[in-house]
Short mmCIF file of N, CA and C in Angstrom, two decimals:
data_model
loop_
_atom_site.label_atom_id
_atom_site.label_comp_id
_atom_site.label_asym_id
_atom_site.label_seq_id
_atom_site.Cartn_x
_atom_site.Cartn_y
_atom_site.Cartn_z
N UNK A 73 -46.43 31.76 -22.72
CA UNK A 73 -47.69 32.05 -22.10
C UNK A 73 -47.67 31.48 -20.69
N UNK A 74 -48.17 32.17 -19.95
CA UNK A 74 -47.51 31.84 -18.07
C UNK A 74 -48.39 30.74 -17.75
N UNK A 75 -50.17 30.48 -18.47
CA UNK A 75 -51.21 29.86 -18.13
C UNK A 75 -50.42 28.49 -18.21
N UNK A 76 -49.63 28.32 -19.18
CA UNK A 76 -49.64 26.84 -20.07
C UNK A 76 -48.59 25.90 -18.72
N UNK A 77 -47.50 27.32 -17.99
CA UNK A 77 -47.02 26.87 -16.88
C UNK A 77 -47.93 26.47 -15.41
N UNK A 78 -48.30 27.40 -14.80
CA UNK A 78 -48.89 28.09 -13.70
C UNK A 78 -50.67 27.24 -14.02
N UNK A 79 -50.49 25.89 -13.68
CA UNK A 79 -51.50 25.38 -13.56
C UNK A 79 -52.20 24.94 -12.42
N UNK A 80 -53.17 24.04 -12.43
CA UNK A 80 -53.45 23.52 -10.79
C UNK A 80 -54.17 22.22 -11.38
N UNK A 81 -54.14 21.17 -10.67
CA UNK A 81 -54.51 20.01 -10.57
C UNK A 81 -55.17 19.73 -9.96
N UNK A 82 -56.49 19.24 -9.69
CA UNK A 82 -57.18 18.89 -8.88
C UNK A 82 -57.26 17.72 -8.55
N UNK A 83 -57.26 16.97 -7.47
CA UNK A 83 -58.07 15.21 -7.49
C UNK A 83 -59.36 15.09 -6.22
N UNK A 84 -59.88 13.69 -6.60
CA UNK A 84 -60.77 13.57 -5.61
C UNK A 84 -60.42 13.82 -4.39
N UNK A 85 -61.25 14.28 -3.46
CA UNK A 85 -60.77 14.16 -2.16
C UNK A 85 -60.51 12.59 -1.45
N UNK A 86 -59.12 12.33 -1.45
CA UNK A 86 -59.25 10.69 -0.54
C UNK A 86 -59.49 10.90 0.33
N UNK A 87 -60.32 11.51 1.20
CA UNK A 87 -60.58 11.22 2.57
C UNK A 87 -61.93 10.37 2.89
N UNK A 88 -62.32 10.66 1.36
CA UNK A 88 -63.51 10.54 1.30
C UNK A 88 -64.10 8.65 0.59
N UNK A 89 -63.07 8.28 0.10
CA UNK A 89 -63.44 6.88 -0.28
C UNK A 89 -61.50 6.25 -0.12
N UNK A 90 -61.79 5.37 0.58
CA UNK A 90 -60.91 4.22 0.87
C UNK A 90 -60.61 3.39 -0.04
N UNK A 91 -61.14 3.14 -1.15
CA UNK A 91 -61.01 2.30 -2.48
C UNK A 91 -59.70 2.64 -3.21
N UNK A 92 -58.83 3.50 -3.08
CA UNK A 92 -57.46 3.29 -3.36
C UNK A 92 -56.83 2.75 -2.96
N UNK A 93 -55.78 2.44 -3.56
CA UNK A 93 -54.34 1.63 -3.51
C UNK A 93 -53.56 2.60 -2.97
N UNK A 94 -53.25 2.16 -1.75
CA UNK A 94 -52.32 2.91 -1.03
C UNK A 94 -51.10 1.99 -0.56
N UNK A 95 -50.07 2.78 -0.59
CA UNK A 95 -48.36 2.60 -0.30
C UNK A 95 -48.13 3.82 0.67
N UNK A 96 -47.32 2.92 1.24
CA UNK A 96 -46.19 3.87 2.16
C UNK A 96 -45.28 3.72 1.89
N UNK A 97 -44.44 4.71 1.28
CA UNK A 97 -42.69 4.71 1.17
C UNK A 97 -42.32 5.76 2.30
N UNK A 98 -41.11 5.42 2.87
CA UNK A 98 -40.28 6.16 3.63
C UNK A 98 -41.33 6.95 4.41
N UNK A 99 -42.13 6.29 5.43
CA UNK A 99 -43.13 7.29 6.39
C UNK A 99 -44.18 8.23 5.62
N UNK A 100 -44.16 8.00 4.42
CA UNK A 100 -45.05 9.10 3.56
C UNK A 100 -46.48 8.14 2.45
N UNK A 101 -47.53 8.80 3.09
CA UNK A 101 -48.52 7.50 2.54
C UNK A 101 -49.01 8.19 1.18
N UNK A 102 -48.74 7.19 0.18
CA UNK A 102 -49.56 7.31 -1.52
C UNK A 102 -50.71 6.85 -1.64
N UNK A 103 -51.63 7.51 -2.38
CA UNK A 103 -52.84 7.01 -2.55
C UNK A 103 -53.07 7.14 -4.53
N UNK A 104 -53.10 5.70 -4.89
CA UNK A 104 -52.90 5.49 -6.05
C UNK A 104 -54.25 6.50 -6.42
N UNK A 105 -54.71 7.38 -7.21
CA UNK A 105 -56.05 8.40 -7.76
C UNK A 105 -55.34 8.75 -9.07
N UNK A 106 -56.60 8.34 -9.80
CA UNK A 106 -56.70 8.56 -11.13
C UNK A 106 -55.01 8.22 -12.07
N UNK A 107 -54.58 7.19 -11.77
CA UNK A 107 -53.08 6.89 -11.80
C UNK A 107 -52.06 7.50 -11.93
N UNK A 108 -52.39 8.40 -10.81
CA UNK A 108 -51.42 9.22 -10.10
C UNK A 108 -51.14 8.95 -9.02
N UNK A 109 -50.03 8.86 -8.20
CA UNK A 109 -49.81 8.64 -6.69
C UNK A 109 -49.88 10.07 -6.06
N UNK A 110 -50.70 10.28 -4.93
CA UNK A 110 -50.77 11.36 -4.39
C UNK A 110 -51.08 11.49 -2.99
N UNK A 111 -50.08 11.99 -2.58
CA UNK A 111 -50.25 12.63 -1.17
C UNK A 111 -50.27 13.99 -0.65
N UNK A 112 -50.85 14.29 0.64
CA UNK A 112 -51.30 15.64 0.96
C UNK A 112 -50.24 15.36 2.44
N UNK A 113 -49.64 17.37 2.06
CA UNK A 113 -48.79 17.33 2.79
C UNK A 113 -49.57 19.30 2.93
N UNK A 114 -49.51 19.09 4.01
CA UNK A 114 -50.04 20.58 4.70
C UNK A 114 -51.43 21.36 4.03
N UNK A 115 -51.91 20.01 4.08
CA UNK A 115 -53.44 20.18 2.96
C UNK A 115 -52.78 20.75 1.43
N UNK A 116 -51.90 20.53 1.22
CA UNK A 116 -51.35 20.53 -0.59
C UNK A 116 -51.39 19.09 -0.94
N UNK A 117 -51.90 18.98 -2.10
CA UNK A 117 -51.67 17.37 -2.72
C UNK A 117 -50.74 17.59 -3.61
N UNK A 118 -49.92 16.70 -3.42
CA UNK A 118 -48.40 16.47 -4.53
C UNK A 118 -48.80 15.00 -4.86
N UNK A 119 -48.66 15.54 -6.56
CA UNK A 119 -49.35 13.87 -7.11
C UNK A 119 -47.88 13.44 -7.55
N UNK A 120 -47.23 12.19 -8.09
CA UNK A 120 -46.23 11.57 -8.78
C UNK A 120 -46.70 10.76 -9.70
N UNK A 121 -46.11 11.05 -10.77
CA UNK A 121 -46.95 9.59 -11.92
C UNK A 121 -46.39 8.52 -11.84
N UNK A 122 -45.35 8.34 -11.17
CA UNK A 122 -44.84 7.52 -11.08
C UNK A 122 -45.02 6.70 -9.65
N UNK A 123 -45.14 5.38 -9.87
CA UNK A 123 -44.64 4.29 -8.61
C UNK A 123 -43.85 4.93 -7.63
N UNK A 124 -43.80 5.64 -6.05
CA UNK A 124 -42.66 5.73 -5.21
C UNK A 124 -41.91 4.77 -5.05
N UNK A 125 -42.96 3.92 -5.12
CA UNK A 125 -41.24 2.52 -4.32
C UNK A 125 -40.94 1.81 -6.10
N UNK A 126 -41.24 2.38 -6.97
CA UNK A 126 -40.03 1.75 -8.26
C UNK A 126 -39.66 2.59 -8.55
N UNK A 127 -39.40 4.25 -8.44
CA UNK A 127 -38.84 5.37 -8.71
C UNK A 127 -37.00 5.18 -8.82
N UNK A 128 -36.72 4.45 -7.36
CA UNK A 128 -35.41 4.56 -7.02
C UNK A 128 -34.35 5.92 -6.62
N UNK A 129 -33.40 5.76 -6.70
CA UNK A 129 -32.81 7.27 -6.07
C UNK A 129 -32.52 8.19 -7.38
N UNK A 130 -32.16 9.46 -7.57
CA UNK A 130 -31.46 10.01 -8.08
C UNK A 130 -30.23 10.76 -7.68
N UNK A 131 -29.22 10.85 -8.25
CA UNK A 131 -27.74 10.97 -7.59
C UNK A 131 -27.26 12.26 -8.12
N UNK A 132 -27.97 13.01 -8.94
CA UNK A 132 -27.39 13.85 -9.39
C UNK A 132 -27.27 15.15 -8.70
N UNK A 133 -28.19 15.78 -8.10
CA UNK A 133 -28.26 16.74 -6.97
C UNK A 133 -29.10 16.39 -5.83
N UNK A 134 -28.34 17.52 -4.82
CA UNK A 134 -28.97 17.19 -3.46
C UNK A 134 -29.84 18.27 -3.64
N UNK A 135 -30.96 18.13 -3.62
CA UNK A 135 -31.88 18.68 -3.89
C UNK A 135 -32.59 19.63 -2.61
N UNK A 136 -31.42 19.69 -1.92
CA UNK A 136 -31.71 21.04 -0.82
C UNK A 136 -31.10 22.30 -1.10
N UNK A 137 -29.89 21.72 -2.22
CA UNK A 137 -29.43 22.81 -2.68
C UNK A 137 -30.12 24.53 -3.40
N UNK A 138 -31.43 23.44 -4.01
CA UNK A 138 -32.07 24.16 -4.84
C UNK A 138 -33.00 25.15 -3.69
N UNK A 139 -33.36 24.23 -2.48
CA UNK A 139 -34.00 25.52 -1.50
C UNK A 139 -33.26 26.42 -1.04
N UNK A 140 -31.82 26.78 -1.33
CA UNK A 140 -30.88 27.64 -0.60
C UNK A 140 -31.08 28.66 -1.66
N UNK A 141 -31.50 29.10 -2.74
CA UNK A 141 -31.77 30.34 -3.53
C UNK A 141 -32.78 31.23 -2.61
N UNK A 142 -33.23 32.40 -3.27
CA UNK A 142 -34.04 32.90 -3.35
C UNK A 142 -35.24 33.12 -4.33
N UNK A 143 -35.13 32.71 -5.39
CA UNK A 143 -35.85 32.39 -6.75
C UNK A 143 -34.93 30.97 -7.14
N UNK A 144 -35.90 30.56 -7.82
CA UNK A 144 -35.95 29.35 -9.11
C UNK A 144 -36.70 29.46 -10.52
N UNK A 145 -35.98 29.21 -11.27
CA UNK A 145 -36.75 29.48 -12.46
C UNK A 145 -36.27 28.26 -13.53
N UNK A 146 -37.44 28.52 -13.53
CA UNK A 146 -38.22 26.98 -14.18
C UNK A 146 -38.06 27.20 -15.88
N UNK A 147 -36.96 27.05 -16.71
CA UNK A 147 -37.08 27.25 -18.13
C UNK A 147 -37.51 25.93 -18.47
N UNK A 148 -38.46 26.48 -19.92
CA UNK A 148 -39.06 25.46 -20.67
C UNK A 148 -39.12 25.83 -22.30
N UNK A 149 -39.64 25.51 -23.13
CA UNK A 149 -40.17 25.71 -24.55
C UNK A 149 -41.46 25.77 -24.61
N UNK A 150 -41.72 27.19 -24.36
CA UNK A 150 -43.29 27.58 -24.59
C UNK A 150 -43.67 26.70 -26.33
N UNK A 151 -42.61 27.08 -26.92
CA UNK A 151 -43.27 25.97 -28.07
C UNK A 151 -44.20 24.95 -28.40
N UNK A 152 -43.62 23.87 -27.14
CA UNK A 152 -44.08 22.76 -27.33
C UNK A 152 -45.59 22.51 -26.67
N UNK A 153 -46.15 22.39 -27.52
CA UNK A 153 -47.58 22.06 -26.98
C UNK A 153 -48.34 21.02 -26.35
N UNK A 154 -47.24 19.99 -26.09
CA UNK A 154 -47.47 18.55 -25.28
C UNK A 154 -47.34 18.41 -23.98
N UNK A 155 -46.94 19.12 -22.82
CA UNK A 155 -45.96 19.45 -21.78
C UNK A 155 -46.87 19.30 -20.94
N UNK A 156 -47.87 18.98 -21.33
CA UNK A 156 -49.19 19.28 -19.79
C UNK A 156 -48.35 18.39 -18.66
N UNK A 157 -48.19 16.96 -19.10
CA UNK A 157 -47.67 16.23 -17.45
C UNK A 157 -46.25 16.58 -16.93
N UNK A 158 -45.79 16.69 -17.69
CA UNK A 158 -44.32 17.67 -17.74
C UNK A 158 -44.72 18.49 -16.13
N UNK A 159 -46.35 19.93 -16.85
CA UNK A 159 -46.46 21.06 -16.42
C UNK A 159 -46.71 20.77 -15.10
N UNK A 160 -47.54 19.20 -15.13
CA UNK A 160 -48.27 19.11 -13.31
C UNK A 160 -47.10 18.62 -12.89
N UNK A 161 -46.31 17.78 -12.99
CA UNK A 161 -45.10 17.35 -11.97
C UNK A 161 -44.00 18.38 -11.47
N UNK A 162 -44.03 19.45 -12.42
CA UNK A 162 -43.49 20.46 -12.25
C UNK A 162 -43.82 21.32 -11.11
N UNK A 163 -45.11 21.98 -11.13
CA UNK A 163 -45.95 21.96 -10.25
C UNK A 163 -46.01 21.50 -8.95
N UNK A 164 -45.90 20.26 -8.46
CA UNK A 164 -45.92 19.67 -7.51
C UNK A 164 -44.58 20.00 -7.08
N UNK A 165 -43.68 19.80 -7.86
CA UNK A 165 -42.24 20.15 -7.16
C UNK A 165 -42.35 21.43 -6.85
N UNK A 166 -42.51 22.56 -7.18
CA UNK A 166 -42.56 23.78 -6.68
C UNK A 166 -43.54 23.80 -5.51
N UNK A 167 -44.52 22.86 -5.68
CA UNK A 167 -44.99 23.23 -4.20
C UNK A 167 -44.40 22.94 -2.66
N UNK A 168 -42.94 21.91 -3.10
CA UNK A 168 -42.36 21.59 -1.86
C UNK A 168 -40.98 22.33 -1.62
N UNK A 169 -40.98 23.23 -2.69
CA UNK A 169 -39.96 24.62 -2.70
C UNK A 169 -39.98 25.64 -1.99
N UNK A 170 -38.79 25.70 -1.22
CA UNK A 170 -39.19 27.23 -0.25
C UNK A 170 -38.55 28.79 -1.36
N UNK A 171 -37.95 27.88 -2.08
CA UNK A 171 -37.50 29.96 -2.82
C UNK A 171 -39.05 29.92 -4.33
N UNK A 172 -38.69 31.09 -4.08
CA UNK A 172 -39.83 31.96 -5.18
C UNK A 172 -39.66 31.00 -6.60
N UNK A 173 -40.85 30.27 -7.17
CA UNK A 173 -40.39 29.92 -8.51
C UNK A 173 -41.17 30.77 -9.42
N UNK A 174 -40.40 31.09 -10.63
CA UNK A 174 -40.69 32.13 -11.40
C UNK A 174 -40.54 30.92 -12.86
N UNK A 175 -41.80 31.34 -13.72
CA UNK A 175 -41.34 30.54 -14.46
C UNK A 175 -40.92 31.22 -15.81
N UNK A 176 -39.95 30.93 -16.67
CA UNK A 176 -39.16 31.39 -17.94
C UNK A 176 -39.05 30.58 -18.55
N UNK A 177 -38.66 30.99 -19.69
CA UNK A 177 -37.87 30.40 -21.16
C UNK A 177 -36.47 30.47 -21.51
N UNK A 178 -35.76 29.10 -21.83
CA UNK A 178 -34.59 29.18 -22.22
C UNK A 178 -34.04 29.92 -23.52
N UNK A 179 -35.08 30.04 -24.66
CA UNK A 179 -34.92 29.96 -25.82
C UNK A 179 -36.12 31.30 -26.17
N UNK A 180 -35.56 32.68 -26.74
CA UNK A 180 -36.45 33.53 -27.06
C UNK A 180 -37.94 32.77 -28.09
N UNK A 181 -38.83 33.02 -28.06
CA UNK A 181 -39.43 33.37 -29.45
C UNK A 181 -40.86 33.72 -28.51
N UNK A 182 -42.13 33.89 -29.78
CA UNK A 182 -43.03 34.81 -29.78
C UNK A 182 -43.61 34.34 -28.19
N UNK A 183 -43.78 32.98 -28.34
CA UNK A 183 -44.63 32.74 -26.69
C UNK A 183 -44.18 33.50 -25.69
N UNK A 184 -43.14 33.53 -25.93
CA UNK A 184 -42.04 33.84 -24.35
C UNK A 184 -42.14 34.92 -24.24
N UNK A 185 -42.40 36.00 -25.02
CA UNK A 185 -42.26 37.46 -25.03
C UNK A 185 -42.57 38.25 -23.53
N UNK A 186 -43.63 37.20 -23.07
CA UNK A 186 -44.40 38.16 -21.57
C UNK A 186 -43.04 37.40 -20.26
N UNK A 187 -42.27 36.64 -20.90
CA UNK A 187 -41.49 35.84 -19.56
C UNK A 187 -39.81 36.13 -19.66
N UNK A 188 -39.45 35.84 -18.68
CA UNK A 188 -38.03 36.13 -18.77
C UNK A 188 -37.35 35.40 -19.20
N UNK A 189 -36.36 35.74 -20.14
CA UNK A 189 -35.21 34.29 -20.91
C UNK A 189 -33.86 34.03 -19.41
N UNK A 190 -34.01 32.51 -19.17
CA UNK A 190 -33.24 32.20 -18.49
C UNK A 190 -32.71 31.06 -18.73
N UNK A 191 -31.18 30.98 -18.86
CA UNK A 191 -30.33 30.16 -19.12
C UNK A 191 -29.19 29.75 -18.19
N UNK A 192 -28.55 28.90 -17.98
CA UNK A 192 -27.81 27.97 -16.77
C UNK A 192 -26.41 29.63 -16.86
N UNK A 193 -26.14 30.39 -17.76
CA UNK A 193 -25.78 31.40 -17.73
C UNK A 193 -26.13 32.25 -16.71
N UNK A 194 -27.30 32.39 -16.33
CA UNK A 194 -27.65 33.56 -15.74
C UNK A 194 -27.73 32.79 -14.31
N UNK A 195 -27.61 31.62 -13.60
CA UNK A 195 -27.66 31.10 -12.52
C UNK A 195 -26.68 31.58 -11.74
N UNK A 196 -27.54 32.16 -10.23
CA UNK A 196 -26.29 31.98 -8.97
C UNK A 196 -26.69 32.00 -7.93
N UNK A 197 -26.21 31.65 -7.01
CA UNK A 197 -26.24 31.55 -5.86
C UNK A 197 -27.59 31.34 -5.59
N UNK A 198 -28.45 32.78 -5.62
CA UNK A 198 -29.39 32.98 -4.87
C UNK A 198 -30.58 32.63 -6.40
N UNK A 199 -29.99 32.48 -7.31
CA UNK A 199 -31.48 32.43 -8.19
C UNK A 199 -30.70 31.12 -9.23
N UNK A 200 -31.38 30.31 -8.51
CA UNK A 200 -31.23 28.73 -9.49
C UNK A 200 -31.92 28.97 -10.94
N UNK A 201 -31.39 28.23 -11.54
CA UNK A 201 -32.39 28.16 -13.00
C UNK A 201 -32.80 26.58 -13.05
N UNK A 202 -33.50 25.84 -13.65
CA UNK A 202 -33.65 24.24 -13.67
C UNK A 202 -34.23 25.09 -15.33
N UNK A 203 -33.32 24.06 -16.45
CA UNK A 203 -34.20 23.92 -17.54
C UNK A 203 -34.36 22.47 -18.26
N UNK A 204 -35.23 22.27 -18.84
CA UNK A 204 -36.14 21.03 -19.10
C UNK A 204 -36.62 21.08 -20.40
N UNK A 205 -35.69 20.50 -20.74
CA UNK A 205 -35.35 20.52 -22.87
C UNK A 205 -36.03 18.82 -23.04
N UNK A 206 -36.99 18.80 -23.55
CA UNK A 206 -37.08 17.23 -24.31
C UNK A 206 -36.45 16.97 -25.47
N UNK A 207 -35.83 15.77 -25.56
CA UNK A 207 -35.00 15.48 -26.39
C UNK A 207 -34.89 13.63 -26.23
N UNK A 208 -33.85 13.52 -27.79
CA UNK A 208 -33.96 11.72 -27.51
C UNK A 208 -33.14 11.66 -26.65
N UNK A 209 -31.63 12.34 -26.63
CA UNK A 209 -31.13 11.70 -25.48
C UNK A 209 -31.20 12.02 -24.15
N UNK A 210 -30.83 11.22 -23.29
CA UNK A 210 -30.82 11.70 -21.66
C UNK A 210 -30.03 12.20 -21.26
N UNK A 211 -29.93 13.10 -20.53
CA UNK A 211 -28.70 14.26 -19.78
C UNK A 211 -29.22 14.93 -18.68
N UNK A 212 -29.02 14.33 -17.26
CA UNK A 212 -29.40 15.25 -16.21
C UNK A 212 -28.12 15.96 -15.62
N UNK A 213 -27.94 16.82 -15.65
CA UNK A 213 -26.86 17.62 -14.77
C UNK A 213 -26.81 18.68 -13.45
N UNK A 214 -26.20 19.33 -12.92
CA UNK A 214 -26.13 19.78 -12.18
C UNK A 214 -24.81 20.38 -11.67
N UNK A 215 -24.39 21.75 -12.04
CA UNK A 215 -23.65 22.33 -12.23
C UNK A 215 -23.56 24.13 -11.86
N UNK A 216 -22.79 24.41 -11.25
CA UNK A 216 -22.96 26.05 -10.98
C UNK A 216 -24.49 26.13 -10.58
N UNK A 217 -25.33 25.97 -10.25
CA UNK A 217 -26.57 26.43 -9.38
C UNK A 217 -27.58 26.46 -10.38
N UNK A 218 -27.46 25.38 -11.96
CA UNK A 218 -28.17 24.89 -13.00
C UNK A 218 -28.42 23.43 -13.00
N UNK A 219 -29.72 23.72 -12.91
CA UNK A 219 -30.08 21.75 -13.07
C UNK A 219 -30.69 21.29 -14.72
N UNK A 220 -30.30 20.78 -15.66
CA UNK A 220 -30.92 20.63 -16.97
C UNK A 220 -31.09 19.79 -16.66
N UNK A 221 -32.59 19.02 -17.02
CA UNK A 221 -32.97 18.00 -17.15
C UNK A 221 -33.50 17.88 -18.92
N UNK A 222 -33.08 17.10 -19.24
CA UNK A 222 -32.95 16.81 -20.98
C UNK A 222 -33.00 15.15 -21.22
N UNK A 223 -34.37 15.06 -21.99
CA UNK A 223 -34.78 13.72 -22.23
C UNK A 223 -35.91 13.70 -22.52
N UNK A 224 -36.65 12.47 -22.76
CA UNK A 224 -37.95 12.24 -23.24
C UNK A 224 -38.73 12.47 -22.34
N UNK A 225 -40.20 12.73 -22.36
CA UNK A 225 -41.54 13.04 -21.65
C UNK A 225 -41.32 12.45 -20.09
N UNK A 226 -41.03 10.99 -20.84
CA UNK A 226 -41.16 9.85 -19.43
C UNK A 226 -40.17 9.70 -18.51
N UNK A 227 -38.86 10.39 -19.64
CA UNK A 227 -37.60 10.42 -18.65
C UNK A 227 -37.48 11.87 -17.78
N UNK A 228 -37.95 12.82 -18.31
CA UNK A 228 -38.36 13.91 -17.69
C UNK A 228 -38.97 14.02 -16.14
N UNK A 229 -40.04 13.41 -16.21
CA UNK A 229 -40.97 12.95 -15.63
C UNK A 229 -40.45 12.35 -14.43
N UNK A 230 -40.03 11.19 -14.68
CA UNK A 230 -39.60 10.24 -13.38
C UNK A 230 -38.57 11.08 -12.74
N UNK A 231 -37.45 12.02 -13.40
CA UNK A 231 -36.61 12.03 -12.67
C UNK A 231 -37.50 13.49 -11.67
N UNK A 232 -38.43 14.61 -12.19
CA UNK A 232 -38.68 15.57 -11.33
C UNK A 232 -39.75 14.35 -10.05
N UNK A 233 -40.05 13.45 -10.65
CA UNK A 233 -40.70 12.89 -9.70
C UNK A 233 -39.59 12.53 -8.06
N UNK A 234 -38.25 11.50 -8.76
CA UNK A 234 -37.45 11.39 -7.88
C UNK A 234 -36.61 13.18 -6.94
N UNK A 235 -37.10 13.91 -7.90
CA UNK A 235 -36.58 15.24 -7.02
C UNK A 235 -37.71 15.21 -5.74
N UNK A 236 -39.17 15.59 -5.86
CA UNK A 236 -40.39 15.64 -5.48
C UNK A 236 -40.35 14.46 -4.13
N UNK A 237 -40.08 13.13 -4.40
CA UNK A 237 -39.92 12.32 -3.39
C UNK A 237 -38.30 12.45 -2.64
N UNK A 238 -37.45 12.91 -3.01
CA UNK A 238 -36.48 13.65 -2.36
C UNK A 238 -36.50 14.75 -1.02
N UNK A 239 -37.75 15.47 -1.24
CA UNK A 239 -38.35 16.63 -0.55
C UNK A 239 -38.75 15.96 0.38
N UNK A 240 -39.67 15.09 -0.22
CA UNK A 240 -40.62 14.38 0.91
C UNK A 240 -40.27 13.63 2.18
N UNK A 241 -39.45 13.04 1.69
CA UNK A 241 -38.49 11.92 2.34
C UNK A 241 -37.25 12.35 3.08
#
């Protein structure tokens, strides 16, 4: 179902009360809201759930690579019915994406029916795939013009966060 992807987030406007906790990492100012870190970049707010300055780096892709497509597609498990913070960090990263993100499913079944099945198979050049399997163990890769990110909620999470502050920075 495309809704459960293709969300929007709203937060207060910070312009408007100074009572946050604000950080600057790397020239880019956070404003701790609703314990989310969030900053506005071309009047878009990109929130992170995570801390910027305890995030640390990620080494696995250069994450400009992924703007050299023309599409991205975002596989997931319409299945799973927990994915909401998953869905907003996701989100935020596509908003600092210049190719088209389209979002799909790795794995056929009934949800997926209206979306396209896309697998690190069908990746090239110009149309990245990123898929995002939760699972116990951790596995980020990056390979042929496929990024799997595979792990728990929180490990999920931090690392699209460290993509997201990658952009930024």
């Amino acid at each position: 179902m495309i809704t459960s992807i293709a969300g929007f987030v709203s937060f207060p406007d910070s312009s408007q009360n100074n009572n946050y906790e604000t950080k600057i990492f790397k020239g880019v100012e956070f404003k701790n809201i609703n314990n989310r870190w969030v900053t506005d970049i071309n009047n878009n707010q990109i929130a992170l759930s995570f801390d910027p300055e305890e995030l640390g780096e990620q080494m696995v892709v250069d994450v400009q690579k992924l703007n050299l497509g023309e599409k991205i597609y975002f596989s997931t498990d319409q299945n799973s019915t927990d994915n909401l913070r998953i869905y907003q960090d996701i989100n935020s990263l596509k908003g600092l994406l210049k190719p088209k993100s389209v979002n799909s499913c790795y794995i056929d079944n009934e949800k997926c029916k209206t979306l396209q099945l896309r697998t690190c198979k069908d990746a090239k050049d110009l149309n990245k795939v990123v898929i995002i399997k939760k699972e116990k163990i951790s596995n980020i890769t990056y390979s042929n013009n496929c990024l799997e990110i595979r792990g728990t909620e929180t490990e999920i999470i931090e690392f699209i966060d460290k993509l997201i502050l990658d952009l930024l920075t």
